[in-house]
Short mmCIF file of C-alpha atoms in Angstrom, two decimals:
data_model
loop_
_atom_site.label_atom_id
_atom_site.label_comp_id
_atom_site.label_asym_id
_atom_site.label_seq_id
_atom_site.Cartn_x
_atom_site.Cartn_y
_atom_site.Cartn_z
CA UNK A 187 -10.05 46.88 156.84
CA UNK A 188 -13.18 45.38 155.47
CA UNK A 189 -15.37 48.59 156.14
CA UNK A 190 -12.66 50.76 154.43
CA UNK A 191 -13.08 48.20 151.81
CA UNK A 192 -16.31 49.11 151.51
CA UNK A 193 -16.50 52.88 151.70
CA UNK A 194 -14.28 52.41 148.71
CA UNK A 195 -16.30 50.94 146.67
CA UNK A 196 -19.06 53.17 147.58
CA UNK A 197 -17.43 55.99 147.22
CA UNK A 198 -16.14 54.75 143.50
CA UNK A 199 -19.41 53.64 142.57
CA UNK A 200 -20.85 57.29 143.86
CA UNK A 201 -18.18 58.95 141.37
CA UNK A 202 -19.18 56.50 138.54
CA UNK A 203 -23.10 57.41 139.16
CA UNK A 204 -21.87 60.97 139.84
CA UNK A 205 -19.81 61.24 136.20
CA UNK A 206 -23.02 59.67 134.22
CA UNK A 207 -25.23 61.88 135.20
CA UNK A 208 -22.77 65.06 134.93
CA UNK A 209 -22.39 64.17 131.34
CA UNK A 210 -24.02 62.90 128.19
CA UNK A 211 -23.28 62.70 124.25
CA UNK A 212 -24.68 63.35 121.26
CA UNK A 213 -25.22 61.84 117.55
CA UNK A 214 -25.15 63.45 114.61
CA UNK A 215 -28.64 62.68 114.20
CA UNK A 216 -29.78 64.09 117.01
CA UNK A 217 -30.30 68.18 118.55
CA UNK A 218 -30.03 68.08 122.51
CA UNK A 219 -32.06 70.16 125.20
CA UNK A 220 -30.67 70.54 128.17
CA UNK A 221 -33.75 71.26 130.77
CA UNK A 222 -32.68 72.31 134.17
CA UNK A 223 -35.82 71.73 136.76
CA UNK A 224 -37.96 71.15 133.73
CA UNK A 225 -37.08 74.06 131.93
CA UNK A 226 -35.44 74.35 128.69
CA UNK A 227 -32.27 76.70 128.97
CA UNK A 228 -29.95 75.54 125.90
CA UNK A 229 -29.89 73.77 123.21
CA UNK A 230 -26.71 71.62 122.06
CA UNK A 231 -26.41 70.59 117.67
CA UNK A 232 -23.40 69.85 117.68
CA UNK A 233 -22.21 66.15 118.29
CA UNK A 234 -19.74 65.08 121.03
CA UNK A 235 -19.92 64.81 124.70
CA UNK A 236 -21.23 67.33 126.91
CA UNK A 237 -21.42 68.35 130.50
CA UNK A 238 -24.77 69.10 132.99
CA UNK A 239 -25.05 69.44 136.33
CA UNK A 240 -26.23 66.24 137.70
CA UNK A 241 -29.95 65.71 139.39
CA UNK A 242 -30.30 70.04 138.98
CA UNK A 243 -30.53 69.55 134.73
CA UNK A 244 -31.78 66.20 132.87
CA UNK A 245 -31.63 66.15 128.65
CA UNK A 246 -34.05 65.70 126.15
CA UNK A 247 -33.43 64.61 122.34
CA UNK A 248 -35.19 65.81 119.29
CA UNK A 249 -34.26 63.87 116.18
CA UNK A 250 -33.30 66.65 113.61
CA UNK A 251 -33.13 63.68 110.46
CA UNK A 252 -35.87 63.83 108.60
CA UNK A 253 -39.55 61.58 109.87
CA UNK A 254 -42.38 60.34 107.59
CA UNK A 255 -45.91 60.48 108.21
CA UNK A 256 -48.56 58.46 106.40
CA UNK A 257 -51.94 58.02 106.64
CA UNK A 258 -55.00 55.35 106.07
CA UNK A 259 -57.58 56.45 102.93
CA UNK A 260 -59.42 58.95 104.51
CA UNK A 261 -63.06 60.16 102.79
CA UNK A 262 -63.24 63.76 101.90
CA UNK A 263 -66.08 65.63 99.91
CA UNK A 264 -65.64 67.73 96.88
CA UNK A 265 -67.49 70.57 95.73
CA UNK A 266 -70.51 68.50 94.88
CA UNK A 267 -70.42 66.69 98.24
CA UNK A 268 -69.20 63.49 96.36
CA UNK A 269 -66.90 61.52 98.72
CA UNK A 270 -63.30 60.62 97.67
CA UNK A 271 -60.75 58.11 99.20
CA UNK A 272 -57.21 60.23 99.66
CA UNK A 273 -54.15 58.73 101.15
CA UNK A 274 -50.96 61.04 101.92
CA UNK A 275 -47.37 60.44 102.57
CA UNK A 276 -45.32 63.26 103.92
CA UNK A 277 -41.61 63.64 105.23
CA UNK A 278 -40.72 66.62 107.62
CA UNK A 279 -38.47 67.71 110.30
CA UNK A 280 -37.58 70.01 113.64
CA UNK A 281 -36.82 73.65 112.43
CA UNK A 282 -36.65 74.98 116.31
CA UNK A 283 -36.21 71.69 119.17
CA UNK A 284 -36.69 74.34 121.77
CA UNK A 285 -40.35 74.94 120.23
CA UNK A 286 -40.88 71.78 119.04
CA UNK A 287 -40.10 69.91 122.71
CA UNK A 288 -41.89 73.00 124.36
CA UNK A 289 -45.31 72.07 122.25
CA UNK A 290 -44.94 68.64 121.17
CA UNK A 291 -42.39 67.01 123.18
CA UNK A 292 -42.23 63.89 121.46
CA UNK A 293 -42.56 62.58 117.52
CA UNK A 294 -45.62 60.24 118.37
CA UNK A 295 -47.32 64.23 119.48
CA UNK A 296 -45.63 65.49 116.69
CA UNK A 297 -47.62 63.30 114.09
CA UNK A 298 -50.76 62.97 115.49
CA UNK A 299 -50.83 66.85 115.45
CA UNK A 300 -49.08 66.60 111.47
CA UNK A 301 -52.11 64.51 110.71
CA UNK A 302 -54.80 66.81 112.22
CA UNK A 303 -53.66 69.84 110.03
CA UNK A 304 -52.98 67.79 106.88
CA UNK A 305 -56.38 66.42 107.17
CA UNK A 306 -57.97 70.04 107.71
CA UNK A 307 -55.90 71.52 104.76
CA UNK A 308 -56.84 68.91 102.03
CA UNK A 309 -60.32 68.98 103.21
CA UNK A 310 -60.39 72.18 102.67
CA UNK A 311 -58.88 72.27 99.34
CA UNK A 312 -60.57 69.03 98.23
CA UNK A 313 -63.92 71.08 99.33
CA UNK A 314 -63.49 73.23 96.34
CA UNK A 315 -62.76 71.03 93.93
CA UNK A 316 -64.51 68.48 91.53
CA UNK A 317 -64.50 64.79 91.76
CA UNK A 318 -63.35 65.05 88.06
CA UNK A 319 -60.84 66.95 88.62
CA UNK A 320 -59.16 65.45 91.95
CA UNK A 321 -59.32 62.00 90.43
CA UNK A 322 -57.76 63.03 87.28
CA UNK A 323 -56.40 66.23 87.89
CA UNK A 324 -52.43 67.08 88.53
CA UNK A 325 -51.80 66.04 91.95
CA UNK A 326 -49.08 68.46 92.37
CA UNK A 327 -52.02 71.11 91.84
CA UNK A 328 -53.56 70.15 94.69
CA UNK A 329 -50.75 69.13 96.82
CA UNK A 330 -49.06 72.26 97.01
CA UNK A 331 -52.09 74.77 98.28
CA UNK A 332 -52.17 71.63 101.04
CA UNK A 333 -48.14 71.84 101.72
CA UNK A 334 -48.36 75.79 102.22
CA UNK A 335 -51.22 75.55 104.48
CA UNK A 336 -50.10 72.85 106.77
CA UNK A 337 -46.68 74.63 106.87
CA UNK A 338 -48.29 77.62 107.66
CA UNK A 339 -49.85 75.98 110.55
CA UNK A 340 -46.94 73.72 111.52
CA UNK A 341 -44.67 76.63 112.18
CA UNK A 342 -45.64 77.79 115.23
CA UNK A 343 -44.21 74.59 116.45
CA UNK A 344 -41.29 74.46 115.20
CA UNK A 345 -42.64 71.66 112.02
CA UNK A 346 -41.47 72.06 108.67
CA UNK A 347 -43.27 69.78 105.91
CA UNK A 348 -40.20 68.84 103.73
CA UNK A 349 -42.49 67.00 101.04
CA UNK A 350 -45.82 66.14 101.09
CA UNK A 351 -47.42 63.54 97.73
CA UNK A 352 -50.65 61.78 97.40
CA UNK A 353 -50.62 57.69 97.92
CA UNK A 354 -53.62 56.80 96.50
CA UNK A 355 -56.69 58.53 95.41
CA UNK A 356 -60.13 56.41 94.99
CA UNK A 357 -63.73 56.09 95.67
CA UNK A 358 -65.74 54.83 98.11
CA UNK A 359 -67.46 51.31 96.85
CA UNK A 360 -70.98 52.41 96.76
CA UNK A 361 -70.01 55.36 94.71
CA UNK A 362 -67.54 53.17 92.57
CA UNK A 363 -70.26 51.16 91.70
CA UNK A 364 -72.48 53.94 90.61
CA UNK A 365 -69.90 55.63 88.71
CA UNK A 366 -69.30 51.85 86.95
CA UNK A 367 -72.99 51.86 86.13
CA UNK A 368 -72.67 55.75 84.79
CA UNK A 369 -69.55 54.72 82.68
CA UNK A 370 -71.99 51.37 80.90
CA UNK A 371 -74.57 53.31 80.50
CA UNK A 372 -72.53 56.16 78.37
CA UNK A 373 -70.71 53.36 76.27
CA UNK A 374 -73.71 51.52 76.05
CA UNK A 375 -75.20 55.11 74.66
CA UNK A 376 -72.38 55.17 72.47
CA UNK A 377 -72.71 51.56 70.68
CA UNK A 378 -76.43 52.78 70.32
CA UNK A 379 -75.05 55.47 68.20
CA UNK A 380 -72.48 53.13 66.68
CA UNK A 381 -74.92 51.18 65.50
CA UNK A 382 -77.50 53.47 64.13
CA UNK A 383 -74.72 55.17 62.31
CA UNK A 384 -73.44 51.91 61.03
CA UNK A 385 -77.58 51.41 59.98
CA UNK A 386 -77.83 54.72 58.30
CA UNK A 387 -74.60 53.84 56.54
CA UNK A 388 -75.98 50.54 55.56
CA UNK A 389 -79.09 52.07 54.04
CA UNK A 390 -77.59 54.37 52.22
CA UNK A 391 -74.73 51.86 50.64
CA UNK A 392 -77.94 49.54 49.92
CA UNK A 393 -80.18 51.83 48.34
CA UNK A 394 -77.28 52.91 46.02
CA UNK A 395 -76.57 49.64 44.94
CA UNK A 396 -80.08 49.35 44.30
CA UNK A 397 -80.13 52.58 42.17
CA UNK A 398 -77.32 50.91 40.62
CA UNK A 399 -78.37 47.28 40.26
CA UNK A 400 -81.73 49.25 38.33
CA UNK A 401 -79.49 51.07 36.05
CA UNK A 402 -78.03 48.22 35.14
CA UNK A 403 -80.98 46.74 34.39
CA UNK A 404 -82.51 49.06 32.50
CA UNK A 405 -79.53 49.55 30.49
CA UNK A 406 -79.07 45.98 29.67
CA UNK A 407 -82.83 45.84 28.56
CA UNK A 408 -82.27 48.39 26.21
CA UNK A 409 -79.39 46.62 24.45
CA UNK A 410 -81.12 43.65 24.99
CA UNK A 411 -83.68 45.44 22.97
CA UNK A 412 -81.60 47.05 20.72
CA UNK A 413 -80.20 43.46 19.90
CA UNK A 414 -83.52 41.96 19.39
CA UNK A 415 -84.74 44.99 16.91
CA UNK A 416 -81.59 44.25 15.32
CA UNK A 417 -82.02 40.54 15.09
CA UNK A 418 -85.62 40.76 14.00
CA UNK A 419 -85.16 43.30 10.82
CA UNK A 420 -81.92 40.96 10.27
CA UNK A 421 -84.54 37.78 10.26
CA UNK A 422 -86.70 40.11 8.43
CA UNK A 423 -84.18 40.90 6.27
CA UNK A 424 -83.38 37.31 5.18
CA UNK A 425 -86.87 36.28 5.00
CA UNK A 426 -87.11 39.12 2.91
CA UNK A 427 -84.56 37.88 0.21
CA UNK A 428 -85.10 34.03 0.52
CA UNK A 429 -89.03 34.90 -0.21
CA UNK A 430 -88.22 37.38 -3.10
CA UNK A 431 -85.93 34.00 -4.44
CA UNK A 432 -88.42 31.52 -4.48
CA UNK A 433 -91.85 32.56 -3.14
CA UNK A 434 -93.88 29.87 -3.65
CA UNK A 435 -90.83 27.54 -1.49
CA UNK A 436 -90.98 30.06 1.10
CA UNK A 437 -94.90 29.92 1.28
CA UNK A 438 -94.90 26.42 1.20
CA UNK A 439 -92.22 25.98 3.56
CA UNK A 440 -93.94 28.59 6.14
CA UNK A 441 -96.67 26.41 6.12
CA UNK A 442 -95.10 23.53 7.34
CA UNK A 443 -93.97 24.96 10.33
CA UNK A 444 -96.98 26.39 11.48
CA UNK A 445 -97.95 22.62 10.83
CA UNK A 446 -95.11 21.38 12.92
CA UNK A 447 -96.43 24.17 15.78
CA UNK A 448 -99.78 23.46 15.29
CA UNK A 449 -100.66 19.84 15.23
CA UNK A 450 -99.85 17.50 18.10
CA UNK A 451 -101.56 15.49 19.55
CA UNK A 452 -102.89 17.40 22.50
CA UNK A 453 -104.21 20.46 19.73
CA UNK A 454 -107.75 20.12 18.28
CA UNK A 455 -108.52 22.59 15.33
CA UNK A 456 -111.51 22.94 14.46
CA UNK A 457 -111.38 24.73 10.77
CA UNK A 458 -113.42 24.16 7.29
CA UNK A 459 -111.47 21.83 4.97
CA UNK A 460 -111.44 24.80 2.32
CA UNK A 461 -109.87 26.97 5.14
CA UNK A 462 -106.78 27.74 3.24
CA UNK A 463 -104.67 26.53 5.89
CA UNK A 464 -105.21 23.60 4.60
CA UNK A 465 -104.07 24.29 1.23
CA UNK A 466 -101.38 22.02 0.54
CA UNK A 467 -102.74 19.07 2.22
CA UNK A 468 -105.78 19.66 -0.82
CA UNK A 469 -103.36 20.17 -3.34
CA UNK A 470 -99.80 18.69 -4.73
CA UNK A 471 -96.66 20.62 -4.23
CA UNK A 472 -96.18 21.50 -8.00
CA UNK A 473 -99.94 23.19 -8.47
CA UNK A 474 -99.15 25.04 -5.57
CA UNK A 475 -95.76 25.99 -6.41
CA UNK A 476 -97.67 27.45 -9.62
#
């Protein structure tokens, strides 16, 4: 009874080992291929359970969702051999899981080999390019020679590139710091300018208000002129009429101001006492008013 026992149980646990191997499911995220003595010989897209025969066929799984790839900033040269810094991101997925698990097998194959041709198709289009241009250019420009290329490529092995975008773009730090030197040096350049402009300017502002300041001048010395003509014939004027009312007053009264002007006490004359500047101090004020 005890070894019937046992054959029972083996022979359950042979059905149970028997059944999981004979049969297998699939996700919806998933494409099956169903390899019988290594060989692929269907594929199954569909999800549900399926049936294989048991140690002849074993099953292999190819993710049919959409993957990303990414990569590390990478140097590539432009046209002029300057170095650039380019990172990608791209998203793609199985078009054919019987060509795809033929070739690559696996996703870790499938992005190593992803990388290879991305990097081969943007060095190549980099390669003809400026640095001007890939640093400031339209990225979209450039990614989508790269994107038909690597497609191109990727085909054969059953790869599509879905989308494929640039993560960062940037320069190595030996070149950064020469273009950082290049970019001081051109707005240093362009405060020279600034400045002699703003010199030249300056001039120019300064030697008109110096053309103005002597107009000015000059025109305010002629009325200043003018003014003193006209105040001297109208002094002349009046001296004119107060000596044709009294001119002996006006005589006498002349002479004591060039006596006030003329005698202090620092001013030696030296004159004849019948100079006649001395006139009235030799005569009284009535015989001289005769």
């Amino acid at each position: 009874m005890k070894n019937w026992a046992w054959s029972v149980i083996i022979a359950v646990l042979a059905l149970v080992l028997l059944a999981s191997a004979s049969f297998y499911s699939v996700s919806m995220t998933q494409t099956a291929v169903v390899l019988q003595f290594g060989k692929a010989v269907r594929v199954v897209e569909s999800p549900g359970l399926y049936m294989k025969w048991p140690i002849a066929q074993n099953v292999a799984f190819v993710n049919k969702s959409l993957s990303s790839y990414s990569t590390q900033p990478e140097s590539f040269l432009t046209v002029g051999k300057k170095p650039v810094l380019i990172s990608l991101f791209a998203e793609w997925r199985v078009t054919d899981p019987l060509v795809f698990y033929a070739r690559l097998h696996n996703d870790g194959a499938a992005g190593s080999r992803i990388g290879d041709v991305l990097r081969s198709a943007l060095r190549s289009e980099v390669g003809k390019m400026t640095l001007k241009s890939v640093i400031q250019g339209q990225r979209s420009k450039m990614m989508d020679p790269v994107l038909a290329e690597a497609n191109k490529r990727l085909q054969p092995l059953g790869v599509h590139l879905v989308d494929l975008r640039i993560l960062q773009v940037g320069l190595p730090t030996d070149v950064l710091q020469a273009v950082y030197k290049r970019m001081e040096a051109e707005r240093a350049e362009e405060a020279n300018a600034y400045r002699s402009e703003g010199a030249a300017d300056a001039a120019k502002i300064r030697a008109e208000a110096n053309k103005e300041q002597t107009r000015i001048m000059a025109d305010a010395y002629r009325q200043q002129e003018e003014l003193k003509g006209q105040g001297d014939a109208e002094a002349a004027s009046i001296y004119g009429a107060a000596y044709g009312k009294d001119p002996a007053f006006y005589s006498f009264y002349r002479s004591l101001e060039a006596y006030r002007h003329s005698l202090s006490d620092k001013d030696v004359l030296v004159l004849s006492p019948d100079a006649p500047f001395f006139r009235y101090f030799r005569h009284s004020l009535e015989p001289a008013g005769k």
